[in-house]
Short mmCIF file of C-alpha atoms in Angstrom, two decimals:
data_model
loop_
_atom_site.label_atom_id
_atom_site.label_comp_id
_atom_site.label_asym_id
_atom_site.label_seq_id
_atom_site.Cartn_x
_atom_site.Cartn_y
_atom_site.Cartn_z
CA GLU A 1 35.98 25.94 10.01
CA ALA A 2 39.43 27.47 10.46
CA ALA A 3 39.03 29.94 7.59
CA LEU A 4 35.61 31.34 8.37
CA ALA A 5 32.82 31.44 10.97
CA CYS A 6 29.27 31.16 9.68
CA GLU A 7 27.12 33.85 11.29
CA GLY A 8 24.08 34.57 9.18
CA GLY A 9 23.28 31.13 7.82
CA LEU A 10 23.65 29.24 4.56
CA LEU A 11 21.37 28.80 1.58
CA TRP A 12 21.40 27.54 -2.00
CA HIS A 13 20.96 29.77 -5.00
CA ARG A 14 20.75 27.41 -7.98
CA GLU A 15 24.30 26.04 -8.39
CA HIS A 16 25.92 28.12 -5.67
CA LEU A 17 26.07 27.87 -1.88
CA VAL A 18 25.75 31.30 -0.25
CA VAL A 19 27.43 31.67 3.15
CA ALA A 20 27.11 34.70 5.42
CA CYS A 21 30.24 34.58 7.54
CA ALA A 22 33.17 36.28 9.19
CA ASN A 23 36.19 35.61 6.98
CA HIS A 24 39.28 35.11 9.19
CA ALA A 25 41.53 35.48 6.16
CA CYS A 26 40.36 39.09 5.92
CA GLY A 27 40.66 39.88 9.61
CA GLY A 28 37.20 38.58 10.50
CA ALA A 29 35.44 40.95 8.10
CA PRO A 30 31.75 40.14 7.49
CA GLN A 31 31.23 38.82 3.98
CA LEU A 32 28.97 36.87 1.67
CA LEU A 33 30.83 33.99 0.02
CA PHE A 34 29.54 32.14 -3.06
CA PHE A 35 30.79 28.56 -3.48
CA ALA A 36 30.10 26.74 -6.76
CA ARG A 37 28.46 23.35 -6.31
CA ALA A 38 30.93 21.63 -8.66
CA ARG A 39 34.04 22.98 -6.91
CA PRO A 40 35.65 22.05 -3.58
CA LEU A 41 34.42 23.91 -0.52
CA ASP A 42 37.66 25.80 -0.05
CA THR A 43 38.37 29.50 0.48
CA ALA A 44 41.84 29.12 -1.02
CA GLY A 45 40.38 28.92 -4.53
CA ASP A 46 38.63 31.52 -6.63
CA VAL A 47 35.66 32.26 -4.34
CA GLN A 48 33.45 35.24 -5.01
CA ALA A 49 33.07 37.48 -1.95
CA VAL A 50 30.82 40.45 -1.20
CA ALA A 51 31.71 42.71 1.72
CA LEU A 52 29.02 43.55 4.28
CA ALA A 53 28.75 46.70 6.36
CA ALA A 54 28.00 44.66 9.50
CA PRO A 55 27.82 40.98 10.49
CA ALA A 56 24.83 39.20 8.95
CA VAL A 57 21.99 37.99 11.16
CA ALA A 58 19.60 36.36 8.68
CA MET A 59 19.18 36.01 4.96
CA SER A 60 16.81 34.51 2.43
CA CYS A 61 16.71 34.09 -1.33
CA HIS A 62 13.63 34.56 -3.52
CA ASP A 63 14.15 33.77 -7.19
CA SER A 64 17.07 36.06 -8.08
CA GLU A 65 16.71 38.39 -5.09
CA LEU A 66 18.87 37.95 -1.98
CA LEU A 67 17.84 39.64 1.29
CA VAL A 68 20.44 40.04 4.05
CA LEU A 69 19.69 41.53 7.49
CA CYS A 70 22.76 42.77 9.35
CA ARG A 71 23.33 43.75 12.96
CA ASN A 72 23.02 47.42 12.06
CA ASN A 73 19.26 46.77 11.51
CA VAL A 74 19.58 47.33 7.76
CA VAL A 75 18.23 44.95 5.11
CA TYR A 76 20.39 44.77 2.00
CA GLN A 77 18.70 43.61 -1.20
CA TYR A 78 20.98 42.09 -3.83
CA ALA A 79 20.17 41.05 -7.38
CA LEU A 80 21.86 37.80 -8.43
CA PHE A 81 22.67 36.98 -12.05
CA ASP A 82 24.22 33.74 -13.30
CA ALA A 83 26.68 34.07 -16.18
CA LEU A 84 28.86 31.14 -17.31
CA GLY A 85 28.92 29.55 -13.87
CA VAL A 86 29.74 32.82 -12.08
CA VAL A 87 27.29 34.75 -9.93
CA GLN A 88 27.15 38.48 -10.49
CA VAL A 89 25.96 40.32 -7.38
CA SER A 90 24.52 43.80 -7.53
CA LEU A 91 23.27 45.81 -4.54
CA ARG A 92 19.82 47.13 -5.38
CA ARG A 93 18.88 49.01 -2.21
CA GLU A 94 19.06 49.27 1.56
CA ALA A 95 16.10 49.40 3.95
CA SER A 96 16.47 50.32 7.61
CA LEU A 97 14.31 48.54 10.20
CA ALA A 98 15.56 50.63 13.13
CA GLN A 99 12.40 52.77 13.34
CA ALA A 100 10.23 49.62 13.24
CA GLY A 101 11.49 48.59 16.66
CA VAL A 102 13.26 45.50 15.33
CA ASP A 103 16.20 44.22 17.36
CA ALA A 104 18.48 42.48 14.86
CA ARG A 105 20.10 40.41 17.62
CA ARG A 106 16.76 38.67 18.29
CA VAL A 107 15.79 38.08 14.65
CA ARG A 108 15.60 34.40 13.77
CA SER A 109 14.58 34.69 10.12
CA LEU A 110 13.88 37.28 7.44
CA GLN A 111 11.74 36.68 4.37
CA TRP A 112 9.87 38.76 1.88
CA VAL A 113 6.10 39.06 1.75
CA PRO A 114 5.25 37.72 -1.75
CA SER A 115 4.14 40.77 -3.68
CA ALA A 116 4.20 42.15 -7.20
CA LEU A 117 4.73 45.57 -5.60
CA PHE A 118 7.86 44.58 -3.68
CA ASP A 119 10.10 46.93 -5.66
CA ALA A 120 7.78 49.88 -5.01
CA ARG A 121 6.58 48.98 -1.50
CA PRO A 122 8.83 46.33 0.08
CA ALA A 123 7.29 44.31 2.91
CA PHE A 124 9.36 41.94 5.05
CA LEU A 125 8.29 39.01 7.19
CA VAL A 126 10.43 39.26 10.32
CA HIS A 127 10.59 36.48 12.93
CA GLU A 128 11.89 38.22 16.04
CA GLY A 129 12.05 36.15 19.22
CA ILE A 130 8.74 34.29 19.27
CA GLU A 131 6.89 37.02 17.38
CA LEU A 132 6.17 37.06 13.65
CA LYS A 133 5.53 40.49 12.19
CA VAL A 134 5.17 42.25 8.86
CA VAL A 135 7.29 45.36 8.34
CA CYS A 136 6.59 47.66 5.39
CA VAL A 137 9.22 50.28 4.65
CA GLY A 138 8.88 53.39 2.52
CA VAL A 139 10.90 54.05 -0.61
CA GLY A 140 11.06 57.00 -2.93
CA ALA A 141 8.59 59.69 -1.83
CA GLU A 142 7.72 57.68 1.30
CA GLU A 143 11.31 57.07 2.35
CA GLY A 144 11.11 59.52 5.26
CA GLN A 145 7.96 57.98 6.74
CA PRO A 146 8.21 55.51 9.63
CA PRO A 147 7.79 51.84 8.71
CA SER A 148 4.39 50.20 9.07
CA VAL A 149 4.34 47.23 11.44
CA ALA A 150 1.72 44.54 12.11
CA VAL A 151 1.97 41.39 14.21
CA VAL A 152 0.98 38.20 12.40
CA SER A 153 1.32 35.91 15.43
CA GLY A 154 2.71 36.30 18.92
CA ARG A 155 3.90 32.71 19.31
CA VAL A 156 5.99 31.30 16.48
CA GLU A 157 8.80 28.73 16.47
CA PHE A 158 9.66 28.94 12.77
CA THR A 159 8.22 30.14 9.48
CA ILE A 160 8.38 28.87 5.88
CA THR A 161 7.38 30.61 2.66
CA SER A 162 6.30 28.25 -0.10
CA GLY A 163 6.37 29.97 -3.46
CA VAL A 164 5.04 27.20 -5.72
CA ASN A 165 2.15 28.37 -7.89
CA PHE A 166 -0.96 26.17 -8.04
CA GLY A 167 -4.07 27.33 -9.82
CA ASN A 168 -5.00 30.76 -8.51
CA MET A 169 -2.65 30.42 -5.53
CA HIS A 170 0.66 32.25 -5.79
CA SER A 171 2.32 31.22 -2.54
CA THR A 172 1.72 30.24 1.08
CA VAL A 173 3.29 31.53 4.27
CA TRP A 174 3.49 28.89 7.02
CA TRP A 175 4.34 29.23 10.69
CA PHE A 176 4.39 26.74 13.57
CA SER A 177 3.23 27.79 17.05
CA GLY A 178 4.43 24.69 18.90
CA SER A 179 1.06 22.95 18.70
CA HIS A 180 -0.54 24.07 15.43
CA LEU A 181 0.65 24.77 11.92
CA TYR A 182 -0.81 27.91 10.37
CA ALA A 183 -0.96 28.89 6.71
CA ALA A 184 -1.80 32.21 5.10
CA LEU A 185 -2.89 31.63 1.50
CA ILE A 186 -1.71 34.33 -0.89
CA SER A 187 -3.73 34.28 -4.09
CA LEU A 188 -2.71 35.92 -7.36
CA GLU A 189 -5.03 38.80 -6.47
CA ASP A 190 -3.33 39.20 -3.08
CA PHE A 191 0.06 39.03 -4.77
CA MET A 192 -0.84 41.81 -7.20
CA GLU A 193 -2.23 43.97 -4.37
CA GLY A 194 0.86 43.66 -2.19
CA GLY A 195 0.41 40.36 -0.32
CA VAL A 196 0.09 41.98 3.12
CA GLY A 197 -3.71 41.71 3.18
CA ALA A 198 -3.51 37.91 3.27
CA LEU A 199 -1.37 38.01 6.43
CA VAL A 200 -2.78 40.76 8.64
CA ASP A 201 -6.03 42.64 9.09
CA SER A 202 -4.46 46.11 9.06
CA MET A 203 -1.14 47.90 9.23
CA GLU A 204 -0.06 50.56 11.71
CA GLY A 205 1.79 53.43 10.07
CA GLY A 206 1.69 55.08 6.66
CA ALA A 207 -1.66 55.24 4.89
CA ARG A 208 -0.24 53.63 1.75
CA HIS A 209 0.25 50.35 3.63
CA ARG A 210 -3.10 50.16 5.38
CA HIS A 211 -5.22 47.10 4.56
CA ARG A 212 -8.80 46.49 5.72
CA ARG A 213 -9.69 43.14 4.23
CA ARG A 214 -10.36 40.23 6.60
CA ARG A 215 -7.47 37.82 7.03
CA HIS A 216 -8.04 34.13 6.23
CA VAL A 217 -5.63 31.80 7.99
CA LEU A 218 -5.73 28.02 7.87
CA ARG A 219 -4.93 26.05 11.05
CA ILE A 220 -3.75 22.42 11.12
CA ARG A 221 -2.70 20.23 14.04
CA PRO A 222 0.12 18.02 12.67
CA GLU A 223 0.72 15.98 15.91
CA PHE A 224 4.46 16.00 15.18
CA PHE A 225 7.14 18.64 14.74
CA PRO A 226 7.01 19.87 11.13
CA VAL A 227 10.31 20.82 9.52
CA ALA A 228 9.41 21.21 5.83
CA ILE A 229 6.49 21.78 3.47
CA SER A 230 6.21 19.58 0.39
CA ALA A 231 4.06 21.97 -1.60
CA ASP A 232 3.99 19.89 -4.79
CA ARG A 233 2.52 16.94 -2.86
CA GLY A 234 0.22 18.88 -0.54
CA MET A 235 1.73 17.65 2.72
CA ALA A 236 3.77 18.76 5.73
CA VAL A 237 6.80 16.65 6.65
CA GLY A 238 8.38 16.46 10.09
CA ILE A 239 9.75 14.28 12.85
CA ASP A 240 8.13 12.57 15.81
CA GLN A 241 9.38 11.08 19.08
CA ASP A 242 9.28 7.33 19.56
CA TRP A 243 10.55 6.18 22.97
CA THR A 244 11.12 2.51 23.75
CA LEU A 245 12.20 0.95 27.04
CA GLU A 246 13.32 -2.62 26.69
CA GLU A 247 12.92 -5.09 29.54
CA HIS A 248 15.68 -4.79 32.18
CA ALA A 249 17.04 -1.71 30.39
CA VAL A 250 18.32 1.15 32.47
CA ILE A 251 17.84 3.87 29.86
CA GLY A 252 15.30 4.39 27.12
CA LEU A 253 15.99 4.44 23.41
CA ALA A 254 14.67 7.34 21.35
CA LYS A 255 13.96 7.28 17.64
CA LEU A 256 12.96 10.21 15.45
CA PRO A 257 10.75 8.72 12.74
CA VAL A 258 9.75 10.86 9.79
CA ARG A 259 6.06 11.71 9.63
CA ALA A 260 3.91 13.35 6.98
CA LYS A 261 0.45 14.89 7.07
CA LEU A 262 -1.76 15.82 4.14
CA TYR A 263 -3.04 19.38 4.14
CA LEU A 264 -4.52 19.40 0.63
CA HIS A 265 -8.03 18.71 1.91
CA ASN A 266 -7.71 21.43 4.56
CA ILE A 267 -6.90 24.08 1.96
CA LEU A 268 -9.77 22.96 -0.29
CA ASP A 269 -12.17 23.01 2.68
CA HIS A 270 -10.92 26.52 3.50
CA MET A 271 -11.52 27.72 -0.06
CA LEU A 272 -14.97 26.15 -0.38
CA SER A 273 -16.05 27.56 2.97
CA ASP A 274 -15.14 31.01 1.65
CA GLY A 275 -17.17 30.41 -1.51
CA ALA A 276 -14.13 30.24 -3.81
CA GLU A 277 -15.29 27.18 -5.78
CA GLN A 278 -13.39 28.09 -8.95
CA ASP A 279 -10.15 28.62 -7.04
CA ALA A 280 -10.64 25.28 -5.28
CA LEU A 281 -11.17 23.51 -8.61
CA MET A 282 -8.01 24.99 -10.14
CA TYR A 283 -6.01 24.16 -7.02
CA ALA A 284 -7.27 20.56 -6.79
CA ALA A 285 -6.66 19.94 -10.51
CA CYS A 286 -2.93 20.52 -9.92
CA PHE A 287 -2.81 17.46 -7.62
CA GLU A 288 -5.07 15.06 -9.54
CA HIS A 289 -2.05 13.12 -10.84
CA LEU A 290 -0.96 12.09 -7.33
CA GLU A 291 -1.73 8.51 -6.34
CA PHE A 292 -3.19 9.56 -2.98
CA PHE A 293 -5.45 12.27 -4.47
CA PRO A 294 -8.65 10.16 -4.10
CA HIS A 295 -7.73 9.46 -0.46
CA ALA A 296 -7.29 13.18 0.22
CA MET A 297 -10.68 13.88 -1.35
CA GLU A 298 -12.24 11.17 0.82
CA ILE A 299 -10.89 12.93 3.90
CA LEU A 300 -12.31 16.24 2.64
CA LEU A 301 -15.75 14.74 2.03
CA HIS A 302 -15.77 12.86 5.33
CA GLU A 303 -14.76 15.85 7.48
CA VAL A 304 -17.25 18.22 5.86
CA LEU A 305 -20.06 15.64 6.15
CA GLU A 306 -19.38 14.99 9.83
CA ARG A 307 -19.12 18.70 10.60
CA GLU A 308 -22.43 19.54 8.96
CA MET A 309 -24.23 16.62 10.61
CA ASP A 310 -22.88 17.72 14.00
CA HIS A 311 -24.25 21.21 13.34
CA PHE A 312 -27.59 19.70 12.36
CA HIS A 313 -27.84 17.61 15.54
CA GLN A 314 -26.88 20.58 17.72
CA HIS A 315 -29.54 22.69 16.02
CA ARG A 316 -32.10 19.92 16.46
CA GLN A 317 -31.33 19.51 20.16
CA HIS A 318 -31.77 23.24 20.59
CA GLN A 319 -35.15 23.09 18.87
CA LEU A 320 -36.24 20.18 21.05
CA ALA A 321 -35.13 22.02 24.19
CA VAL A 322 -37.20 25.03 23.16
CA SER A 323 -40.21 22.79 22.53
CA ASP A 324 -40.17 21.34 26.07
CA ASP A 325 -42.47 24.13 27.25
CA ALA A 326 -44.99 23.49 24.48
CA THR A 327 -48.36 21.92 25.29
CA GLU A 328 -49.51 18.55 23.96
CA SER A 329 -51.85 20.29 21.55
CA ASP A 330 -48.86 21.92 19.94
CA ASP A 331 -47.02 18.64 19.24
CA ALA A 332 -47.74 18.71 15.51
CA VAL A 333 -46.63 22.30 15.21
CA VAL A 334 -43.43 21.58 17.15
CA SER A 335 -42.71 18.51 15.03
CA ASP A 336 -43.16 20.53 11.85
CA GLY A 337 -40.89 23.23 13.24
CA VAL A 338 -38.14 20.75 14.05
CA ALA A 339 -38.37 19.21 10.56
CA ALA A 340 -38.26 22.64 8.96
CA ALA A 341 -35.24 23.58 11.07
CA ALA A 342 -33.47 20.38 10.06
CA ALA A 343 -34.14 21.04 6.39
CA ALA A 344 -32.91 24.61 6.79
CA VAL A 345 -29.64 23.44 8.34
CA ILE A 346 -28.99 20.85 5.64
CA ASN A 347 -30.05 22.93 2.63
CA ASN A 348 -28.92 26.41 3.65
CA ASP A 349 -26.75 28.47 1.32
CA ALA A 350 -23.78 28.29 3.70
CA ALA A 351 -23.62 24.48 3.55
CA VAL A 352 -20.22 23.35 2.28
CA LEU A 353 -21.10 19.73 1.42
CA PRO A 354 -22.91 20.58 -1.86
CA ARG A 355 -19.84 22.58 -2.89
CA VAL A 356 -17.57 19.64 -2.09
CA VAL A 357 -19.74 17.32 -4.17
CA ALA A 358 -19.77 19.81 -7.06
CA LEU A 359 -15.96 19.96 -6.86
CA LEU A 360 -15.52 16.19 -6.83
CA GLU A 361 -17.83 15.72 -9.83
CA ASN A 362 -15.08 17.24 -11.98
CA PHE A 363 -12.77 14.27 -11.37
CA SER A 364 -12.89 10.76 -12.76
CA ALA A 365 -12.67 9.15 -9.31
CA PHE A 366 -15.87 10.88 -8.11
CA HIS A 367 -18.02 7.77 -7.60
CA GLU A 368 -15.19 5.83 -6.01
CA ILE A 369 -14.52 8.68 -3.56
CA VAL A 370 -18.17 8.94 -2.52
CA VAL A 371 -18.62 5.18 -1.98
CA HIS A 372 -15.40 4.79 -0.03
CA CYS A 373 -16.32 7.75 2.15
CA ALA A 374 -19.84 6.41 2.77
CA ARG A 375 -18.64 2.95 3.75
CA LYS A 376 -16.33 4.53 6.36
CA THR A 377 -19.08 6.78 7.72
CA GLU A 378 -22.06 6.13 9.98
CA ALA A 379 -25.12 4.89 8.10
CA ALA A 380 -27.14 7.69 9.71
CA PHE A 381 -25.20 10.17 7.55
CA TRP A 382 -25.89 8.44 4.25
CA SER A 383 -29.22 10.11 3.53
CA HIS A 384 -27.68 13.57 3.85
CA LEU A 385 -24.67 12.64 1.71
CA PHE A 386 -26.65 11.07 -1.13
CA ALA A 387 -29.24 13.84 -1.05
CA CYS A 388 -26.41 16.11 -2.22
CA VAL A 389 -25.28 13.56 -4.81
CA GLY A 390 -28.74 13.19 -6.35
CA GLY A 391 -30.04 10.07 -4.63
CA PRO A 392 -28.62 6.57 -4.14
CA GLU A 393 -30.40 5.00 -7.13
CA LYS A 394 -29.30 7.74 -9.52
CA PHE A 395 -25.76 7.39 -8.19
CA PHE A 396 -25.89 3.62 -8.68
CA ARG A 397 -27.14 3.98 -12.26
CA GLN A 398 -24.34 6.42 -13.03
CA CYS A 399 -21.83 3.82 -11.89
CA LEU A 400 -23.45 1.24 -14.17
CA ASN A 401 -23.50 3.59 -17.16
CA ASN A 402 -19.81 4.37 -16.61
CA SER A 403 -19.01 0.64 -16.25
CA GLU A 404 -17.66 1.23 -12.74
CA LEU A 405 -18.79 -2.23 -11.69
CA GLU A 406 -16.68 -2.55 -8.57
CA THR A 407 -17.90 0.81 -7.27
CA ALA A 408 -21.50 -0.14 -8.06
CA THR A 409 -21.07 -3.42 -6.18
CA GLN A 410 -19.71 -1.61 -3.15
CA SER A 411 -22.71 0.73 -3.17
CA LEU A 412 -25.25 -2.12 -2.90
CA ILE A 413 -25.32 -1.89 0.89
CA ILE A 414 -26.11 1.82 0.61
CA LEU A 415 -28.85 1.15 -1.91
CA GLN A 416 -30.27 -1.56 0.35
CA THR A 417 -30.37 0.83 3.30
CA LEU A 418 -31.87 3.89 1.61
CA GLU A 419 -34.10 2.49 -1.14
CA PRO A 420 -37.15 0.15 -1.16
CA ALA A 421 -36.49 -3.55 -1.75
CA SER A 422 -38.50 -3.57 -4.99
CA VAL A 423 -36.13 -1.00 -6.49
CA ASN A 424 -33.06 -2.90 -5.33
CA GLU A 425 -34.12 -6.11 -7.06
CA ASP A 426 -34.07 -4.54 -10.52
CA ASN A 427 -30.79 -2.75 -9.84
CA ILE A 428 -29.07 -5.92 -8.60
CA LEU A 429 -30.18 -7.82 -11.69
CA ALA A 430 -28.92 -5.03 -13.95
CA LEU A 431 -25.56 -5.04 -12.17
CA LEU A 432 -25.30 -8.82 -12.24
CA ALA A 433 -25.97 -8.86 -15.97
CA LYS A 434 -23.14 -6.39 -16.62
CA VAL A 435 -20.75 -8.26 -14.32
CA VAL A 436 -21.48 -11.57 -16.06
CA ALA A 437 -20.97 -9.91 -19.44
CA ALA A 438 -17.61 -8.62 -18.19
CA GLN A 439 -16.74 -12.15 -16.97
CA ASN A 440 -15.74 -10.84 -13.55
CA LYS A 441 -16.04 -13.91 -11.35
CA ASP A 442 -15.00 -12.18 -8.13
CA LEU A 443 -17.69 -9.52 -8.41
CA CYS A 444 -20.30 -12.17 -9.23
CA LEU A 445 -19.46 -14.02 -6.04
CA GLU A 446 -19.54 -10.79 -4.03
CA ILE A 447 -23.00 -9.89 -5.37
CA LEU A 448 -24.33 -13.37 -4.59
CA ARG A 449 -22.92 -13.19 -1.06
CA PHE A 450 -24.66 -9.84 -0.58
CA VAL A 451 -28.01 -11.22 -1.80
CA LYS A 452 -27.67 -14.25 0.46
CA MET A 453 -26.78 -12.12 3.48
CA THR A 454 -29.74 -9.76 3.02
CA SER A 455 -32.22 -12.56 2.16
CA GLU A 456 -32.44 -13.56 5.83
CA SER A 457 -34.27 -10.34 6.73
CA ASP A 458 -35.72 -9.23 3.39
CA PRO A 459 -38.40 -11.32 1.62
CA THR A 460 -37.67 -9.62 -1.70
CA MET A 461 -34.01 -10.58 -1.52
CA LYS A 462 -35.02 -14.10 -0.49
CA ARG A 463 -37.19 -14.43 -3.59
CA LEU A 464 -34.37 -13.02 -5.73
CA LEU A 465 -31.90 -15.51 -4.25
CA THR A 466 -34.29 -18.39 -5.01
CA SER A 467 -34.67 -17.31 -8.62
CA LEU A 468 -30.92 -16.94 -9.03
CA GLN A 469 -30.31 -20.40 -7.60
CA LYS A 470 -32.79 -21.90 -10.06
CA SER A 471 -31.16 -20.13 -13.00
#
C-alpha cells in the first residue's frame, strides 16, 4: 500500500497477478505490474512493469489478450506470452473511444465482444455509469471513420462475460439491472460473424458494423444479488440478505448467505422456443454428468407445461366469451369450435412442449423426469403432457421394458387417472410380476398399498385386490 496505489483494478492472467496502479517508487507514474503467483507480493523484487500513457480506468483479460482503458479515452491492447515463468508483454494496437462519446472517468468496466473478427473489427463492451453499450472502432482503411455505438441496456449494475464453450454456444454476456439478470447468448455463428448481432439490433455509424438480425436476450429473476456465473454448472451465484432481530435486542443482526439459482433450463427453453432443437441438445449434453441435471430438466418441463396450459385456458375463455352471443341452436357449433380451438392451441407448430419432450428423450433419465414432473403438477395437465409423450400406457410399458420398476410404480396413479380400469389391471399384474422377479419387497408393498387404496372406489381394483389376497 505504501509502494503503489491501485487505480485500474486487478486481475489474474494464469500464474500472474496484473495490477494497474500508480507506482510511487517511480514518482506516481501509471504502470502495469505483473506479480508471479509463487513469489512474494513485493515491488522491491524483480517485478515486470509496463508504462502507461495515462492512469488506467478499467482492464480485462481474454485468453492472451489484455485490454486497458486509460483516462485519455484510449484502449490499449496487449498480447501476453508466458515464457519460463516470465510474462512477455507486447503492445498490439491503440483504439480511441473519444469520438464515441465515452467518458473514461465514468467507465466501470471494459470487455471485448467475443468475435472471431476482433483483430479486423474490434468491438468493445463498455459499462459507463449505468449504461451498457457496444462500441465498434475502425482499423486499417476504416480508421478515420467515427466509431459505431449501440446501447445494449440503459440500466446496468455490472456485467460478466462467460467464455466457456458448450455445444454450439461460444460465450455468454451477462448483465444485472438491479432486479433481473440478462444474458445474450453468442453462438459459434454469431462469434464468426462478429458477435455484435447477438447483443444489439443495429449499430449507428459505419456501414461495415451495421447488423439487422433480431436480438435474443434471456431474462432471469434471481431474487438475490448475483456476483458470479458458474458456467460449467449452469447456475448464477450470489448473496442474499438475512436479517434477524432477537428478543429484547436493540439492533438487528444481518447475515449474507450464499445463494445459487439454476439457469440451465432457462437457456434450453430459450433455444427451443427459437426452434434451435439441435443447439439445445448439444448444450444440454454438456451438463448431463451433473447430479442435478434431472432436476433442472424437471423444472424445464414443468414451466413449459404450465405456460402452454395457461395459454390454452386463456384461448378457451376467449372463445367462450365470443360464444355468449350465440343462440341455443348454435350450441353444437360453438362446442365444436371451442374443441377445435383447444386442439389448435395444444398441437400448433409453435408449441414448445413437444420439442422439450423430444429433447428429453435423448437422455437416460427421460422417464424419471416425466414422472417426477407429473406428480408435482396438477392432474388436469396430465392429459396434455402424456399426449406429447405418446400416451400413459405406452409410457408405462416403456418403463417396464427398460426395467425402470420404481418409475413404473410411481406412474400407476397417472395410469389410473387417464386410462380405463380394465387396462390398468393387466398393467399392474405385469408390473407386479417383474417386481416379484426382482425380489424388490418395498415396491411390492407400495403396489399393494396402491391397489388397496384405489379398490374403495374402483370395482376392478377391488376384484384385483381380492384375487391377490387369495394368491
